[in-house]
Structure formats: C-alpha cells, structure tokens
C-alpha positions as a printed Julia matrix, in Angstrom:
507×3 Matrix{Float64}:
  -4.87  -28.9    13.32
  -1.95  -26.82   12.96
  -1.92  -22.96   12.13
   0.56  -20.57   10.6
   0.47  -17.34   12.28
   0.33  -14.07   10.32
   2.44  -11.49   11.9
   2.53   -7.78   11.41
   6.5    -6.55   10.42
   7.92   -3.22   11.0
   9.52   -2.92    7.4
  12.27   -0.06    9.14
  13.33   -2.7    11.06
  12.19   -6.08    9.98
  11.04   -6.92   13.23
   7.46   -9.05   13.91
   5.32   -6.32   15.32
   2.39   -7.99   16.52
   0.49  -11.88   15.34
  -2.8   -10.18   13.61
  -4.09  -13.52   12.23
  -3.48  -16.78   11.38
  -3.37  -18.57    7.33
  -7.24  -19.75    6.27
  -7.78  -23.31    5.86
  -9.46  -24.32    2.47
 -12.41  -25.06    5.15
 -12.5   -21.21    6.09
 -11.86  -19.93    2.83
 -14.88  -22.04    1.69
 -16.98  -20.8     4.44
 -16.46  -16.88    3.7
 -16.8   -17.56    0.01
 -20.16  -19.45    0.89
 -21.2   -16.87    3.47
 -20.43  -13.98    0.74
 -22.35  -15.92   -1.64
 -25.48  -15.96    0.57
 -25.5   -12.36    1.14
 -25.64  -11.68   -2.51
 -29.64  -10.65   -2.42
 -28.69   -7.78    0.28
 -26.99   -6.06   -2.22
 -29.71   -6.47   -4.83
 -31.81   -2.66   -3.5
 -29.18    0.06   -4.9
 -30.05    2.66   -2.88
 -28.86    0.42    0.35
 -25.22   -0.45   -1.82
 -24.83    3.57   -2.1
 -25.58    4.05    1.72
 -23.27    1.31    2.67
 -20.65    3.13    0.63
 -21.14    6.34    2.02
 -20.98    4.95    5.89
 -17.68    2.86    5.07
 -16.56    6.36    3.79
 -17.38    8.0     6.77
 -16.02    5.06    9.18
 -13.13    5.29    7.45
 -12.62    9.04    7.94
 -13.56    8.89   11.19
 -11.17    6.2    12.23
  -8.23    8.18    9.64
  -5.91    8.95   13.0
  -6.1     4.93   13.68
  -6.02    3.89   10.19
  -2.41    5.82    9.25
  -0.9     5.06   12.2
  -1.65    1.37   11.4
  -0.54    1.39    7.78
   2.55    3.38    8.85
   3.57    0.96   10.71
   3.66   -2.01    8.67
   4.43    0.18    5.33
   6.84    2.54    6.16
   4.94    5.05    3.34
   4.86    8.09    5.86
   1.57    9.77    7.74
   2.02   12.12    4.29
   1.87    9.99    1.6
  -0.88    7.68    3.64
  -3.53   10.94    4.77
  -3.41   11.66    0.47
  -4.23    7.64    0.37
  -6.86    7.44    2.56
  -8.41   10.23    0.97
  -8.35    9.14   -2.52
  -9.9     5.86   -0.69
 -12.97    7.64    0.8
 -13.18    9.77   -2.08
 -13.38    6.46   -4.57
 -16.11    5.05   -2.25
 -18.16    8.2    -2.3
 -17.99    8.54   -6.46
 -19.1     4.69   -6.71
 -21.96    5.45   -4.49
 -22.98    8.62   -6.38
 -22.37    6.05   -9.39
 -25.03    3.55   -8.08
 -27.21    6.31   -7.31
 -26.95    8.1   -10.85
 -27.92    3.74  -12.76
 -25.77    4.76  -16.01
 -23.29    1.9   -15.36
 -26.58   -0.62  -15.78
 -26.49    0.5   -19.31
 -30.25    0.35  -19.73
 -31.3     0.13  -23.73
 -34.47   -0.7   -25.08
 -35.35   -1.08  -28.57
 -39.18   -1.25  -29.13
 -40.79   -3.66  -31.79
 -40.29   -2.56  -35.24
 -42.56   -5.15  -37.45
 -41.46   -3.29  -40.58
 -38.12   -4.18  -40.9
 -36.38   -6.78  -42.45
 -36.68   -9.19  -41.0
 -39.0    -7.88  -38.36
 -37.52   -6.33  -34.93
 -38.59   -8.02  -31.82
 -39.1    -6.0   -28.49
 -35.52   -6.01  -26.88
 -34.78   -4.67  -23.29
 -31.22   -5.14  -22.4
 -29.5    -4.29  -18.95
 -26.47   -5.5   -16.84
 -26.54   -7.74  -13.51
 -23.63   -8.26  -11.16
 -21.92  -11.4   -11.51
 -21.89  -12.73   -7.71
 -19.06  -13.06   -5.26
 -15.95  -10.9    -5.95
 -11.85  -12.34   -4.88
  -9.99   -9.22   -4.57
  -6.17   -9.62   -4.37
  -4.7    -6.69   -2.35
  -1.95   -4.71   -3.78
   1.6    -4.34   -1.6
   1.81   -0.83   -2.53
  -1.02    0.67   -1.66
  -2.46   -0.74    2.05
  -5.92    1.29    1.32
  -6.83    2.69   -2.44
  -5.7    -0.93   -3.8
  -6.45   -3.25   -1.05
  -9.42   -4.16    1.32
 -11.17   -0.55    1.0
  -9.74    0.15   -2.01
 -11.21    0.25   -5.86
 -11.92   -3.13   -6.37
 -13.42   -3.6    -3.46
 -15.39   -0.47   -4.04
 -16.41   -0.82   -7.41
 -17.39   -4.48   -6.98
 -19.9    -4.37   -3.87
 -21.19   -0.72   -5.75
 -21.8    -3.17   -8.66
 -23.79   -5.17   -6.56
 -21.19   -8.2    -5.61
 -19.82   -9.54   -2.4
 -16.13   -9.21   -1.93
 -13.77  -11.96   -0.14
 -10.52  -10.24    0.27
  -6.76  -12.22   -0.1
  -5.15   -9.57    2.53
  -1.51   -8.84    1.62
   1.25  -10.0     4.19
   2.67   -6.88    3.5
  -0.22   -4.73    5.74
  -2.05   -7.35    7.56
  -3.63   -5.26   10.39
  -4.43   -2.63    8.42
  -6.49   -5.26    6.82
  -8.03   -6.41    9.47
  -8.6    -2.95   10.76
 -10.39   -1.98    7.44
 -12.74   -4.69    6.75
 -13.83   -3.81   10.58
 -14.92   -1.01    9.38
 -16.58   -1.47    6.1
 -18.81   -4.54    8.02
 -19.57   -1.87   10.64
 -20.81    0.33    8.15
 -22.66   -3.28    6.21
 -24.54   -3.24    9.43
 -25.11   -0.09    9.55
 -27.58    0.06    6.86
 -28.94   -3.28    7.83
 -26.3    -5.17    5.37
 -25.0    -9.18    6.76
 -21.18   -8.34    7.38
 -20.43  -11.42    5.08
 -20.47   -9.16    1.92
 -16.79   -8.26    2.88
 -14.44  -10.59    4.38
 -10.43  -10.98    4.52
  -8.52  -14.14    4.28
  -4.73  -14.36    4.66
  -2.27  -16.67    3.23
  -0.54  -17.68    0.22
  -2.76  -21.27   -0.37
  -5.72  -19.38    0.73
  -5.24  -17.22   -2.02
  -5.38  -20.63   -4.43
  -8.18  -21.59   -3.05
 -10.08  -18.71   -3.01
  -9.68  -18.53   -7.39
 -10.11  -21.93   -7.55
 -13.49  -21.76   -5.51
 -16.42  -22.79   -7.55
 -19.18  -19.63   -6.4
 -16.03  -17.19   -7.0
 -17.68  -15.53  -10.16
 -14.29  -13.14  -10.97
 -11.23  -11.61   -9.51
  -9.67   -8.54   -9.45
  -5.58   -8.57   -8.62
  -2.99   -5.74   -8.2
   0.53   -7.41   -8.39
   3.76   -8.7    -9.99
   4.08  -10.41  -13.81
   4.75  -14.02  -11.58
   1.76  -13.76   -8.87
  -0.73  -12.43  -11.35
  -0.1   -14.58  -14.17
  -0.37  -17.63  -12.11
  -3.74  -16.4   -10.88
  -4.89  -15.58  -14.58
  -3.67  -19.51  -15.83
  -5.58  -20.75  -12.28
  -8.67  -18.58  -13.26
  -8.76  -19.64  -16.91
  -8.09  -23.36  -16.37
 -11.07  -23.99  -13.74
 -14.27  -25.99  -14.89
 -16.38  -22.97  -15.41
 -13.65  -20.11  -16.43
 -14.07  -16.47  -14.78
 -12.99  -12.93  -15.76
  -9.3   -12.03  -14.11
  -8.89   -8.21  -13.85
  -5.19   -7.73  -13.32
  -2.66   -5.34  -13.18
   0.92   -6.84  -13.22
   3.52   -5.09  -14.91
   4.65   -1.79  -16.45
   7.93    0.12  -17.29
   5.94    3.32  -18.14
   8.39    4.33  -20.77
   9.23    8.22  -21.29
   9.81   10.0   -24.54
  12.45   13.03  -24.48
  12.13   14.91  -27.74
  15.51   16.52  -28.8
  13.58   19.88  -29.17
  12.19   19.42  -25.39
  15.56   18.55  -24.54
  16.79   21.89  -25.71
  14.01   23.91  -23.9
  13.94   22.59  -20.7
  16.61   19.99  -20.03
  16.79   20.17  -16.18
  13.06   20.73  -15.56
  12.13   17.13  -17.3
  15.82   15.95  -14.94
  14.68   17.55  -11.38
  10.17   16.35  -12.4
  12.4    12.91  -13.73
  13.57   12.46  -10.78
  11.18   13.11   -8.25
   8.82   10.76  -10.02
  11.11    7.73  -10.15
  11.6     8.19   -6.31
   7.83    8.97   -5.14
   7.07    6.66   -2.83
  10.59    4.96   -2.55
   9.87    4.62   -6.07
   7.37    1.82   -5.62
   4.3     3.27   -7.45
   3.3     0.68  -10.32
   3.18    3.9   -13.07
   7.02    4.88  -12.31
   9.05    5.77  -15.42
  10.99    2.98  -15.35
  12.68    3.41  -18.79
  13.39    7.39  -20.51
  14.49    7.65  -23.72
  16.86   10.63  -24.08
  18.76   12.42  -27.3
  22.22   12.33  -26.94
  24.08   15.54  -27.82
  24.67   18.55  -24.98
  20.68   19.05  -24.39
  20.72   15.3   -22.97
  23.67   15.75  -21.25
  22.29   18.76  -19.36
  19.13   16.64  -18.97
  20.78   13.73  -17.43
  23.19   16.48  -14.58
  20.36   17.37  -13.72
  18.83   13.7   -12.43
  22.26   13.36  -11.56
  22.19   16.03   -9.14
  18.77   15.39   -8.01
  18.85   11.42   -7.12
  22.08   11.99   -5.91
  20.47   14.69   -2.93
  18.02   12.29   -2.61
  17.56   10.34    1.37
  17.88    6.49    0.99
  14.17    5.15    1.96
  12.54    1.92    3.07
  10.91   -0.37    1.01
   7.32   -2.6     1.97
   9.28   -5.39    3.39
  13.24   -6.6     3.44
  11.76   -9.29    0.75
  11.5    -6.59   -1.88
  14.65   -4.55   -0.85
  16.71   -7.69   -1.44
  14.86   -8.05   -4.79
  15.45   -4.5    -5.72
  19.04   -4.76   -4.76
  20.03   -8.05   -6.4
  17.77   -6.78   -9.89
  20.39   -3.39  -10.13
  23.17   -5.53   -9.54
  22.34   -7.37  -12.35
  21.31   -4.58  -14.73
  24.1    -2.77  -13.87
  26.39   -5.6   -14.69
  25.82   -5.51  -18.18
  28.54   -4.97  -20.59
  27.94   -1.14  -21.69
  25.6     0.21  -19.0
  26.89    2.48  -16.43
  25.59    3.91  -13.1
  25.74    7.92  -12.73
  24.2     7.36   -9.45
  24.39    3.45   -8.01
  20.77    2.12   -6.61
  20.89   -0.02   -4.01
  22.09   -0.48   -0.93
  21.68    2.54    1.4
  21.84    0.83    4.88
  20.76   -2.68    6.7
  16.91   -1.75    6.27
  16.75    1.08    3.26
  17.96    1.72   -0.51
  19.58    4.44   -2.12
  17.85    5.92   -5.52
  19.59    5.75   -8.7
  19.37    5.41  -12.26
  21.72    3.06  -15.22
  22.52    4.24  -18.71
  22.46    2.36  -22.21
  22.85    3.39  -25.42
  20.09    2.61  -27.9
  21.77    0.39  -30.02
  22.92   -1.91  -27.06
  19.4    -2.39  -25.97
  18.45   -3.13  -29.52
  20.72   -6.18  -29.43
  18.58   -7.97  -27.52
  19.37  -11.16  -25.27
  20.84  -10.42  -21.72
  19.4    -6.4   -22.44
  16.0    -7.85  -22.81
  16.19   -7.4   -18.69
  16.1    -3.72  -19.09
  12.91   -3.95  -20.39
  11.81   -5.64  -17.33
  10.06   -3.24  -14.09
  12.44   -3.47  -10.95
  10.52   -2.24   -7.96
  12.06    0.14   -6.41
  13.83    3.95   -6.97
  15.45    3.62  -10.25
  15.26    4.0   -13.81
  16.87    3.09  -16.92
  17.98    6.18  -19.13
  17.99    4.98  -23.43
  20.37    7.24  -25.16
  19.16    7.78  -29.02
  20.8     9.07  -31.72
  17.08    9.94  -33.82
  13.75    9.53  -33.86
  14.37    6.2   -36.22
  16.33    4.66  -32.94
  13.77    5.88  -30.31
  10.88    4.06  -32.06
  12.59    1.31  -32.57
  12.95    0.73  -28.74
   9.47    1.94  -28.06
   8.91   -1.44  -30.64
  10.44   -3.59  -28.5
   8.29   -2.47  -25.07
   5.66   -4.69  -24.13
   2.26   -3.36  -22.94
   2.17   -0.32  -20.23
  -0.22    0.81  -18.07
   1.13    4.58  -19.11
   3.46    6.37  -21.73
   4.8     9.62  -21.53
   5.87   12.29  -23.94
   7.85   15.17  -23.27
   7.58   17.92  -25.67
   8.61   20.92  -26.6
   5.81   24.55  -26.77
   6.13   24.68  -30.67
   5.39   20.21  -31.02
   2.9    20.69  -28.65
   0.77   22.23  -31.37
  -0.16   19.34  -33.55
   2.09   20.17  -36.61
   2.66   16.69  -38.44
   6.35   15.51  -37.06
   7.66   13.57  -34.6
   5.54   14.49  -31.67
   2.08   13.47  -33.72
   4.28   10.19  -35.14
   5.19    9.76  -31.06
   1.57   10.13  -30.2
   0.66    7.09  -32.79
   2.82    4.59  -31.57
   2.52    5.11  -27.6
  -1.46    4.91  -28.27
  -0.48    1.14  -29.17
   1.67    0.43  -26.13
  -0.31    1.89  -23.29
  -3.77    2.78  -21.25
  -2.8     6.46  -20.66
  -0.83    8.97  -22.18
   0.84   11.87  -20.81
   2.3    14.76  -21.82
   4.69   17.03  -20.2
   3.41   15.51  -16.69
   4.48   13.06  -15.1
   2.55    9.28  -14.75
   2.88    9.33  -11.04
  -0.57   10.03   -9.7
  -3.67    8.23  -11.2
  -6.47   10.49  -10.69
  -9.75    8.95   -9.84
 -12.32    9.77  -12.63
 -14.57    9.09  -15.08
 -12.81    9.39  -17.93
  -9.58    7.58  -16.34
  -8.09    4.35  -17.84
  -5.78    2.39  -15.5
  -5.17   -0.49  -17.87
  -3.2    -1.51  -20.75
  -1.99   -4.24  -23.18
  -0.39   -7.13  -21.44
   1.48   -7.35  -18.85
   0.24   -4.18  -17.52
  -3.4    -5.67  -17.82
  -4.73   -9.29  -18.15
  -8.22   -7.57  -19.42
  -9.03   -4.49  -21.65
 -10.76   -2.6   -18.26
  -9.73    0.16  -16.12
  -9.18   -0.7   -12.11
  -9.15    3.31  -11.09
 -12.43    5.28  -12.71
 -16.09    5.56  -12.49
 -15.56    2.92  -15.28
 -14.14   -0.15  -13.1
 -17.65   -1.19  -12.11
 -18.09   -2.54  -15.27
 -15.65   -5.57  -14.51
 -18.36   -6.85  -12.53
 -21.43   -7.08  -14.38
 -22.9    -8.95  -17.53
 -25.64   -7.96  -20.3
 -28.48   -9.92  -19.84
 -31.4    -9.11  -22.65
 -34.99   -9.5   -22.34
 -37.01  -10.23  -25.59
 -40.54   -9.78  -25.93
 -40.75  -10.07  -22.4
 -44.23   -8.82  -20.92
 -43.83   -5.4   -18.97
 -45.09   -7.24  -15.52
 -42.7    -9.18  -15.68
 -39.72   -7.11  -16.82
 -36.85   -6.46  -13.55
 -37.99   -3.18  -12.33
 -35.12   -1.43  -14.22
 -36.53   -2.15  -17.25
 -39.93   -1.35  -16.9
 -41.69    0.55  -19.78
 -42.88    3.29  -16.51
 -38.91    3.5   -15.58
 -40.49    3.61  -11.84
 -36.69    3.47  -10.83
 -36.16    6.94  -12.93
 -32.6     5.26  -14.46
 -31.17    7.08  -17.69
 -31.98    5.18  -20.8
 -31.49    4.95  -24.35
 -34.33    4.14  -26.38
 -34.85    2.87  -30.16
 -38.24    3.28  -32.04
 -41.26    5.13  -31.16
C-alpha cells in the first residue's frame, strides 16, 4: 500500500521541515471515526467533560514554550501574535468548562400538566443531548484557537461529542503536537484518548463528511473548500448540520462627518487592521467606503503613509502568496482602479501591503468589478469612493453576507439622532453577525454575548463559532411527555438532583 507523506514547511523559506505524518486511508479515517464513536458514553458525566477541559488547558499552558515554537515554525505568525493565540485557546477551553459546569446550554424547560386548558396541557420536560461524533476542519490561519485545540473542538467535546480532527497542511506538527496533549489530559481524568483524534489529507477530509456515524461538522475556510463540504454534507443519505465559516469582506463605513473629525486616525487604525497578521485574519476590512472631497483625501494620505512604512511579511504557505499576488494583479488591472500603494510582491518568500481605489459608480457597474467584492487573503484592501449616502448604500446593497460591518462615526452621530448613522446601523444589521463602531473588526473577543457568524458566505448556518454560544451547534431538543419521574434522564428530574438552572411553567 502506498503512502503520501505529510511534511512540515517552513513558510519563510518554503523548505520541507520535517515528514510529521502520512495521508489517512478511508480504512483509518473509518477506524478513528468508529473509535470516536465508541467513546461517546465517556463523555456522557459532565463534571468529567469540564475536568478534561481544564487539564487540556493546563497541558497546553504548560507545554506553551513547545507549542509556539512549533506553530512558529510552520506559520511564520511570530512568538507575539502566537503567546496572545494560545491564550485565547486555553482561555476558550476554561469558559466551556465553566459552561458545562454552570448546565444553562442544556436549556432545561419543563412545563407541568395544565388539564384546564384548551385543549388540555400534557406534562412536557424538554432538554438538549449532544449529537455524537464531531469532524472539525482546521482553519489555516489560526494553528490553535481555530484548529485541533481550538473552539470547535472545545465547544463540541464540552457539549458532550467526540471530535475527529481534518489537520490543516498548513501546521501539521502543531497538530500532532496538540491532540498529544488534549488525549494526555482525556486520560488524565480517566477519558479513552479516542474522543480526539487528527487525520491529515485532502481525501481524508472527504471521507471523514461522508462517514456515516459523523453526526456534524464544523469548518473554518475558503468560499471553494467550505462549500464543497456543505454540498458533500447535505447530499449524504442521512444529511448533517455544516457549521462553516467561509468568506467575508468585512466592509467599512466612513461617514463624511467622521471623515472631517478624524481623517488620519480611521487611515493610521485602517491600516494597521488590514495588515494584522500579514493581513490574513478572516474579519479584515477588506472593502472601506470613503467620501470623496478633502476629508477623504486626508483619510486616504494617511493609509498611504502608513502601508507604505509598513515591512513586507510572510504569508501561511507560498500557495497563498501566489494566490494573493496573482488576485491584486487582477484587481488592480481593472479599467479605473488605481494602486496608491501596490500589494504584492515584496521578495521570493513575502508580500508587500497595499490597498486599490474605485470610485463608487464603477463598482456599481457590475461585471468584471463584481471581483472587488470578492475577499483576497492577504494585506490589502479595496478603498469605495462615494459621492453621498444614496451611493454608499447602494454598494453596501450589492455586498453579500459578512461575518462583521463596521461604522465609523463621528461624536455628534454617535448619539442616536435619526440620520445617516441610525439609517447605516439598519442596513449593516442585514449584511453581517457583528457590528462595530469606531473599532476596528480585527480581534473577536471570546464571550458570551459574541456572534462570529453571518449571512452566507460568511456562514453556512445561523450559529456563532467564537462564544459561550457555539456549544449549541452540537446538541438537539429532545422532549419528554408525560414521562414518569423514575424514568426521566437525571437532568430532568422533578428533585433537579443535578442542581441545573431551569425554567418552569405551571404550578
């Protein structure tokens, strides 16, 4: 039987660092899924799921010196950007435990019997149960907080489902490295080390959606690899939830009246978002609408000035950086948009940061323009020049789904007078999960009342993948009617012996 070989790649170089694996077989991949299937009744006692989070937390902190180093090298993100990551991934695991341990994501309603209505009530008892084995598809982008230790991982196995893990060639030790750890910490607590595996490869990836005991899948990727997972998920005998997140320009809004306040504070915070992390965070502003007139001239100096003082970087792998290079070409090559500062190119393995202009009513002409409207990975931006509010909203009408929208305002719209900024506020509510304003949408803080979602493409479901909230992807209502108390699931027991929060109807 032959094997392909799955090699580590220094992405400053784009040499083959070290062979961490080889491809699954559809054999394999069947035997982890099986494996992760058979573990499911481990999970079942909470209060072992919230231990086993807090040990892979502490694993992973332990092991942080080991764990950046290894990402480093295969991601070229910097020990910086990584120690923030790895953070944010320990802190995610801790909050799902404290999650399990608080039962409010089971959702637990009773109403009691109610003969005197019409028609009569019956006793109802309603709760949610994990769905079973979990395919996670790691992100490129983020080698921990999206990927084997990383929030769907997390939220899943807190939810009470084993996780089989499509590694991403982009980081493939630091996948193996990670799942060593969380099935250290499985043991641990007396947990088989089957509820998390890894599996690498492209077909292994197929087979693992395709897999009959795979009850859903959660995916952090491109419009193309996402979409064909959704159609493969959809299209199987028995169809199963997709969770993914595949797409989003992240439009801006520049008010004219911002504009005029504080032109080259929204360039210089422009700027530095578009290029945060080589400018390969899925929530970059990849398209700003900005008045023309002097206040959008001084606006747009001032990202000239910045991007242009800004070091070329490395992207994930020489894959993407030809990708990125070949997509501003061909932006850029449209009749009417210009390049203050040319993307691209900034040496045999890196890229330079830039951004493209267009006037409004060139983008509103549709055809070839409509690839402005498409993400390209990487550290640039498309600057809109409008003439009014009439023009801006017209090319926020034309902007498919986002995971977030920005507004930048001025002190005096900020106050909720009815104008623009309240009109603004309407239609970005429509076209994205989150909306900021005067921030930036680089950063995704991990919270309860954060949505990381949006219409299509940026989501292929209406849930959040960031947020006390994600666990929720992988469970289902089940409700129990007239059901005696002995033989009610111990969560819904009329005694409550588990002590969950609950919301009762009737007396």
């Amino acid at each position: 039987m032959t094997t392909t070989p799955v090699w580590s790649v220094d992405p400053r170089t784009g040499k083959q660092r070290e062979q961490v694996a080889v491809e699954a077989t559809s054999q394999e991949v069947d035997e982890a899924v099986r494996a992760a299937h058979a573990a499911r009744g481990a999970l079942a006692d909470a209060t072992v799921r919230a231990a086993f989070l807090r040990a892979a937390a502490a694993l992973l902190d332990e092991a942080a010196a080991h764990v950046i180093e290894a990402a480093d090298a295969e991601t070229a993100l910097g020990p910086g950007r990584l120690t923030g990551e790895l953070a944010r991934t320990t802190g995610q695991l801790r909050a799902f435990a404290d999650a399990v341990d608080e039962g409010a994501y089971l959702d637990v309603r009773i109403d009691r019997a109610d003969p005197s209505l019409s028609p009569p009530r019956p006793e109802l008892r309603r709760y949610k149960v994990p769905l079973g084995v979990v395919a996670v598809y790691a992100a490129s982008n983020f080698p921990l907080a999206f990927s084997v230790p990383g929030g769907d991982t997390a939220s899943a196995l807190a939810a009470g489902c084993p996780v089989v893990v499509k590694a991403h060639p982009d980081h493939p030790a630091t996948s193996e490295l990670c799942a060593s750890l969380l099935r250290r910490a499985a043991a641990a607590v007396g947990l088989p080390a089957e509820v998390v595996s890894v599996v690498h490869g492209f077909d292994a990836g197929l087979e693992l959606i395709r897999h009959p005991l795979v009850a859903a899948a959660g995916f952090t990727g491109s419009v193309r690899g996402g979409r064909a997972l959704f159609d493969a998920a959809a299209a199987r005998p028995v169809p199963i939830p997709f969770h993914g997140e595949l797409g989003s320009l992240n439009p801006v809004v520049v008010t004219p009246a911002a504009a005029a306040e504080r032109a080259e504070e929204i360039g210089a915070g422009l700027a530095g978002s578009v290029t945060l992390g080589v400018g390969q965070f899925c929530v970059k502003p990849g398209l700003v609408l900005v008045p023309e007139g002097v206040a959008g001239d001084r606006l747009t100096g001032a990202l000239t000035k910045a991007l242009g003082e800004t070091e070329p970087g490395v992207l994930l792998d020489h894959r993407m950086r030809e990708n990125f290079i070949s997509g501003v070409r061909e932006r850029a090559g449209l009749p009417g948009v210009d390049a203050p500062v040319t993307p691209g190119s900034g040496g045999e393995h890196t890229v330079g940061a830039g951004y493209l202009t267009v006037a409004a009513g060139d983008l509103l002409g549709g055809g070839a323009y409509d690839l402005l409207l498409e993400e390209c990975f990487g550290p640039v931006t498309v600057v809109v020049r409008y003439a009014d509010q009439g023009e801006a909203g017209a090319v926020l009408g034309r902007l498919p789904g986002n995971l977030s929208a920005t507004l930048q305002l001025s002190a005096a719209e900020t106050q909720g007078a009815p104008g623009p900024a309240t009109e603004l506020i309407g239609q970005v509510t429509g076209l994205a999960g989150r909306i900021v304003v005067n921030g930036w949408p680089t950063g995704v803080a991990v919270a309860p009342a954060q949505h990381h979602g949006g219409p299509y493409p940026a989501a292929t479901s209406h849930s959040t993948s960031v947020g006390g909230t994600a666990i929720e992807r992988w469970l289902r209502p089940v409700a129990y009617q007239s059901v005696p108390d002995a033989l009610l699931p111990a969560e819904l027991r009329e005694a409550n012996p588990l002590g969950l929060p609950r919301r009762v109807t009737g007396g």
